[in-house]
mmCIF file of C-alpha atoms in Angstrom:
data_model
loop_
_atom_site.group_PDB
_atom_site.id
_atom_site.type_symbol
_atom_site.label_atom_id
_atom_site.label_comp_id
_atom_site.label_asym_id
_atom_site.label_seq_id
_atom_site.Cartn_x
_atom_site.Cartn_y
_atom_site.Cartn_z
ATOM 1 C CA UNK A 12 0.000 0.000 0.000
ATOM 2 C CA UNK A 13 1.068 3.600 -0.617
ATOM 3 C CA UNK A 14 1.079 4.516 3.051
ATOM 4 C CA UNK A 15 3.549 1.671 3.806
ATOM 5 C CA UNK A 16 5.923 3.118 1.216
ATOM 6 C CA UNK A 17 5.492 6.590 2.703
ATOM 7 C CA UNK A 18 6.236 5.304 6.196
ATOM 8 C CA UNK A 19 9.366 3.565 4.922
ATOM 9 C CA UNK A 20 10.500 6.806 3.288
ATOM 10 C CA UNK A 21 9.576 8.807 6.370
ATOM 11 C CA UNK A 22 11.823 6.617 8.505
ATOM 12 C CA UNK A 23 14.797 7.745 6.361
ATOM 13 C CA UNK A 24 13.941 11.435 6.683
ATOM 14 C CA UNK A 25 15.264 14.348 8.709
ATOM 15 C CA UNK A 26 11.796 14.795 10.209
ATOM 16 C CA UNK A 27 11.887 11.253 11.583
ATOM 17 C CA UNK A 28 15.405 11.759 12.945
ATOM 18 C CA UNK A 29 14.155 14.763 14.883
ATOM 19 C CA UNK A 30 11.790 12.610 16.928
ATOM 20 C CA UNK A 31 12.808 11.128 20.258
ATOM 21 C CA UNK A 32 13.607 7.428 20.482
ATOM 22 C CA UNK A 33 10.265 6.791 22.204
ATOM 23 C CA UNK A 34 8.378 8.711 19.502
ATOM 24 C CA UNK A 35 10.175 6.817 16.728
ATOM 25 C CA UNK A 36 9.210 3.566 18.439
ATOM 26 C CA UNK A 37 5.521 4.514 18.264
ATOM 27 C CA UNK A 38 5.579 6.201 14.855
ATOM 28 C CA UNK A 39 4.768 3.276 12.566
ATOM 29 C CA UNK A 40 1.734 2.244 14.597
ATOM 30 C CA UNK A 41 0.488 5.822 14.981
ATOM 31 C CA UNK A 42 0.728 6.625 11.281
ATOM 32 C CA UNK A 43 -0.762 3.298 10.236
ATOM 33 C CA UNK A 44 -3.768 3.563 12.549
ATOM 34 C CA UNK A 45 -4.321 7.244 11.716
ATOM 35 C CA UNK A 46 -4.273 6.582 7.967
ATOM 36 C CA UNK A 47 -6.580 3.575 8.321
ATOM 37 C CA UNK A 48 -9.131 5.407 10.455
ATOM 38 C CA UNK A 49 -9.064 8.499 8.227
ATOM 39 C CA UNK A 50 -9.893 6.325 5.231
ATOM 40 C CA UNK A 51 -12.350 3.925 6.877
ATOM 41 C CA UNK A 52 -14.430 6.630 8.553
ATOM 42 C CA UNK A 53 -13.912 9.736 6.378
ATOM 43 C CA UNK A 54 -12.886 8.165 3.048
ATOM 44 C CA UNK A 55 -9.833 10.422 3.013
ATOM 45 C CA UNK A 56 -6.515 9.299 1.551
ATOM 46 C CA UNK A 57 -3.422 11.249 2.659
ATOM 47 C CA UNK A 58 -3.677 13.686 -0.254
ATOM 48 C CA UNK A 59 -7.185 14.608 0.944
ATOM 49 C CA UNK A 60 -6.641 14.635 4.701
ATOM 50 C CA UNK A 61 -8.658 17.496 6.200
ATOM 51 C CA UNK A 62 -8.456 19.285 9.533
ATOM 52 C CA UNK A 63 -12.086 18.379 10.289
ATOM 53 C CA UNK A 64 -11.527 14.647 9.768
ATOM 54 C CA UNK A 65 -8.295 14.831 11.753
ATOM 55 C CA UNK A 66 -10.161 16.339 14.713
ATOM 56 C CA UNK A 67 -12.802 13.599 14.559
ATOM 57 C CA UNK A 68 -10.113 10.930 14.394
ATOM 58 C CA UNK A 69 -8.199 12.328 17.376
ATOM 59 C CA UNK A 70 -11.146 13.262 19.575
ATOM 60 C CA UNK A 71 -13.472 10.346 18.842
ATOM 61 C CA UNK A 72 -11.866 7.439 17.001
ATOM 62 C CA UNK A 73 -8.522 7.220 18.792
ATOM 63 C CA UNK A 74 -10.063 7.358 22.299
ATOM 64 C CA UNK A 75 -12.880 5.010 21.288
ATOM 65 C CA UNK A 76 -10.859 2.400 19.449
ATOM 66 C CA UNK A 77 -7.148 2.470 20.288
ATOM 67 C CA UNK A 78 -6.112 0.529 23.373
ATOM 68 C CA UNK A 79 -2.696 1.842 24.249
ATOM 69 C CA UNK A 80 -0.842 3.651 26.987
ATOM 70 C CA UNK A 81 0.502 7.160 27.520
ATOM 71 C CA UNK A 82 3.527 6.462 25.317
ATOM 72 C CA UNK A 83 1.236 6.142 22.291
ATOM 73 C CA UNK A 84 -1.035 9.083 23.017
ATOM 74 C CA UNK A 85 1.834 11.334 24.059
ATOM 75 C CA UNK A 86 3.607 10.600 20.771
ATOM 76 C CA UNK A 87 0.635 11.233 18.458
ATOM 77 C CA UNK A 88 1.157 15.000 18.131
ATOM 78 C CA UNK A 89 4.941 15.012 17.520
ATOM 79 C CA UNK A 90 4.824 11.987 15.210
ATOM 80 C CA UNK A 91 1.983 13.253 13.023
ATOM 81 C CA UNK A 92 3.427 16.769 12.991
ATOM 82 C CA UNK A 93 6.720 15.375 11.680
ATOM 83 C CA UNK A 94 4.913 13.147 9.187
ATOM 84 C CA UNK A 95 2.833 16.027 7.823
ATOM 85 C CA UNK A 96 5.998 18.114 7.384
ATOM 86 C CA UNK A 97 7.666 15.219 5.567
ATOM 87 C CA UNK A 98 4.695 14.768 3.226
ATOM 88 C CA UNK A 99 4.563 18.487 2.420
ATOM 89 C CA UNK A 100 8.293 18.710 1.787
ATOM 90 C CA UNK A 101 7.939 15.902 -0.733
ATOM 91 C CA UNK A 102 4.930 17.469 -2.451
ATOM 92 C CA UNK A 103 2.458 14.833 -1.305
ATOM 93 C CA UNK A 104 0.200 17.174 0.674
ATOM 94 C CA UNK A 105 -0.190 20.967 0.645
ATOM 95 C CA UNK A 106 -1.944 21.632 3.980
ATOM 96 C CA UNK A 107 0.606 20.513 6.575
ATOM 97 C CA UNK A 108 0.340 23.814 8.475
ATOM 98 C CA UNK A 109 -3.456 23.532 8.740
ATOM 99 C CA UNK A 110 -3.308 19.888 9.867
ATOM 100 C CA UNK A 111 -0.562 20.644 12.387
ATOM 101 C CA UNK A 112 -2.463 23.603 13.828
ATOM 102 C CA UNK A 113 -5.622 21.554 14.323
ATOM 103 C CA UNK A 114 -3.659 18.654 15.771
ATOM 104 C CA UNK A 115 -2.053 20.975 18.317
ATOM 105 C CA UNK A 116 -5.497 22.261 19.310
ATOM 106 C CA UNK A 117 -6.989 18.820 19.960
ATOM 107 C CA UNK A 118 -4.014 16.833 21.293
ATOM 108 C CA UNK A 119 -4.633 17.592 24.955
ATOM 109 C CA UNK A 120 -8.332 16.755 24.748
ATOM 110 C CA UNK A 121 -7.506 13.519 22.915
ATOM 111 C CA UNK A 122 -5.242 12.384 25.759
ATOM 112 C CA UNK A 123 -7.866 13.249 28.368
ATOM 113 C CA UNK A 124 -10.657 11.516 26.464
ATOM 114 C CA UNK A 125 -8.558 8.390 25.951
ATOM 115 C CA UNK A 126 -8.285 8.044 29.730
ATOM 116 C CA UNK A 127 -12.047 8.299 30.331
ATOM 117 C CA UNK A 128 -13.930 4.951 30.049
ATOM 118 C CA UNK A 129 -17.131 6.671 28.914
ATOM 119 C CA UNK A 130 -15.330 7.500 25.653
ATOM 120 C CA UNK A 131 -14.246 3.937 24.942
ATOM 121 C CA UNK A 132 -15.930 1.778 22.334
ATOM 122 C CA UNK A 133 -17.228 -1.686 23.060
ATOM 123 C CA UNK A 134 -14.183 -3.584 21.852
ATOM 124 C CA UNK A 135 -11.794 -1.387 23.827
ATOM 125 C CA UNK A 136 -13.966 -1.812 26.923
ATOM 126 C CA UNK A 137 -13.924 -5.589 26.471
ATOM 127 C CA UNK A 138 -10.159 -5.653 25.962
ATOM 128 C CA UNK A 139 -9.536 -3.535 29.053
ATOM 129 C CA UNK A 140 -11.786 -5.894 31.011
ATOM 130 C CA UNK A 141 -9.928 -8.903 29.648
ATOM 131 C CA UNK A 142 -6.580 -7.473 30.684
ATOM 132 C CA UNK A 143 -7.971 -6.594 34.123
ATOM 133 C CA UNK A 144 -9.193 -10.184 34.502
ATOM 134 C CA UNK A 145 -5.849 -11.633 33.474
ATOM 135 C CA UNK A 146 -6.720 -12.659 29.898
ATOM 136 C CA UNK A 147 -3.833 -12.112 27.502
ATOM 137 C CA UNK A 148 -4.912 -10.396 24.285
ATOM 138 C CA UNK A 149 -2.596 -12.611 22.240
ATOM 139 C CA UNK A 150 -4.249 -15.780 23.636
ATOM 140 C CA UNK A 151 -6.851 -16.305 20.910
ATOM 141 C CA UNK A 152 -8.725 -19.109 22.657
ATOM 142 C CA UNK A 153 -8.971 -17.395 26.026
ATOM 143 C CA UNK A 154 -9.935 -14.072 24.443
ATOM 144 C CA UNK A 155 -12.638 -15.694 22.307
ATOM 145 C CA UNK A 156 -14.063 -17.401 25.402
ATOM 146 C CA UNK A 157 -13.993 -14.128 27.347
ATOM 147 C CA UNK A 158 -15.817 -12.240 24.567
ATOM 148 C CA UNK A 159 -18.446 -14.993 24.271
ATOM 149 C CA UNK A 160 -19.101 -14.862 28.018
ATOM 150 C CA UNK A 161 -19.273 -11.053 27.915
ATOM 151 C CA UNK A 162 -21.729 -11.185 25.030
ATOM 152 C CA UNK A 163 -23.922 -13.849 26.654
ATOM 153 C CA UNK A 164 -24.333 -11.965 29.914
ATOM 154 C CA UNK A 165 -25.033 -8.626 28.188
ATOM 155 C CA UNK A 166 -22.587 -5.764 27.981
ATOM 156 C CA UNK A 167 -22.826 -1.974 28.242
ATOM 157 C CA UNK A 168 -22.612 0.316 25.278
ATOM 158 C CA UNK A 169 -20.106 2.969 26.340
ATOM 159 C CA UNK A 170 -19.863 6.530 25.125
ATOM 160 C CA UNK A 171 -22.318 8.559 23.105
ATOM 161 C CA UNK A 172 -25.355 10.528 24.157
ATOM 162 C CA UNK A 173 -27.475 7.452 24.834
ATOM 163 C CA UNK A 174 -25.375 6.383 27.809
ATOM 164 C CA UNK A 175 -25.049 2.775 28.979
ATOM 165 C CA UNK A 176 -27.525 0.161 27.864
ATOM 166 C CA UNK A 177 -27.746 -3.613 28.044
ATOM 167 C CA UNK A 178 -27.855 -6.026 25.152
ATOM 168 C CA UNK A 179 -30.072 -8.912 26.143
ATOM 169 C CA UNK A 180 -29.360 -11.270 23.290
ATOM 170 C CA UNK A 181 -26.392 -12.450 21.292
ATOM 171 C CA UNK A 182 -25.604 -10.192 18.340
ATOM 172 C CA UNK A 183 -25.586 -11.898 14.938
ATOM 173 C CA UNK A 184 -22.330 -11.653 13.003
ATOM 174 C CA UNK A 185 -24.032 -9.862 10.106
ATOM 175 C CA UNK A 186 -26.061 -7.463 12.253
ATOM 176 C CA UNK A 187 -25.012 -3.851 12.880
ATOM 177 C CA UNK A 188 -22.405 -3.646 15.613
ATOM 178 C CA UNK A 189 -23.818 -2.379 18.940
ATOM 179 C CA UNK A 190 -20.861 -0.004 19.330
ATOM 180 C CA UNK A 191 -22.484 2.317 16.799
ATOM 181 C CA UNK A 192 -19.701 2.235 14.212
ATOM 182 C CA UNK A 193 -22.122 1.418 11.379
ATOM 183 C CA UNK A 194 -20.144 -1.705 10.493
ATOM 184 C CA UNK A 195 -21.319 -5.296 10.704
ATOM 185 C CA UNK A 196 -20.601 -6.915 14.078
ATOM 186 C CA UNK A 197 -18.239 -9.470 12.503
ATOM 187 C CA UNK A 198 -16.109 -6.680 11.044
ATOM 188 C CA UNK A 199 -16.045 -4.532 14.169
ATOM 189 C CA UNK A 200 -16.341 -5.613 17.798
ATOM 190 C CA UNK A 201 -17.027 -9.205 16.790
ATOM 191 C CA UNK A 202 -13.475 -9.310 15.511
ATOM 192 C CA UNK A 203 -12.400 -9.328 19.145
ATOM 193 C CA UNK A 204 -13.314 -13.015 19.176
ATOM 194 C CA UNK A 205 -10.748 -13.648 16.471
ATOM 195 C CA UNK A 206 -7.006 -13.320 16.435
ATOM 196 C CA UNK A 207 -5.430 -10.216 17.877
ATOM 197 C CA UNK A 208 -2.288 -9.434 15.912
ATOM 198 C CA UNK A 209 0.558 -9.905 18.429
ATOM 199 C CA UNK A 210 2.931 -7.391 16.742
ATOM 200 C CA UNK A 211 0.359 -4.633 17.319
ATOM 201 C CA UNK A 212 0.334 -5.314 21.022
ATOM 202 C CA UNK A 213 3.808 -3.873 21.450
ATOM 203 C CA UNK A 214 2.446 -0.423 20.724
ATOM 204 C CA UNK A 215 -1.266 -0.943 21.215
ATOM 205 C CA UNK A 216 -4.239 -2.295 19.361
ATOM 206 C CA UNK A 217 -7.392 -0.882 17.852
ATOM 207 C CA UNK A 218 -10.748 -2.362 16.982
#
């Protein structure tokens, strides 16, 4: 994919070298998740990235979907700022200043929202619960069993204006996901019952 090539080129750049070691460690995951969410939810490829979609991604999608620690969220602003500068210098985008300005405005709120459970999506809530209960996210069998048990006993829908609610029946794989993403359950929170990619767990995971 084009974004993989861009990340490879970015990692050879002066902008990348200007990041701290911790920020460089998080950069590939941050850029990959950001690009994926911007396309999946706003249909924006890097050439069309807008400040409005960036704000939605940082204030809603990251806190709702990305399970990661302060290292990830603290690195989002410097990593994306450097990446935008790299893309502009190479003629791949023309609005790096606008994106950077909006990112700076929302970064603090993103970090705060990511720490508030009411802003988490269903899959993130389940994963946090699994970790709390000692279930390793790379243990496919144990995680699938945990998600099945969670689903059977009814789980809360977190975030959004509706507040918590209970689901009193098992959700069909082809039904709309209860998290409100608009996707089918099997392609959203239902994916929690499948494999969790172990390499992602070094920097975080998103669902």
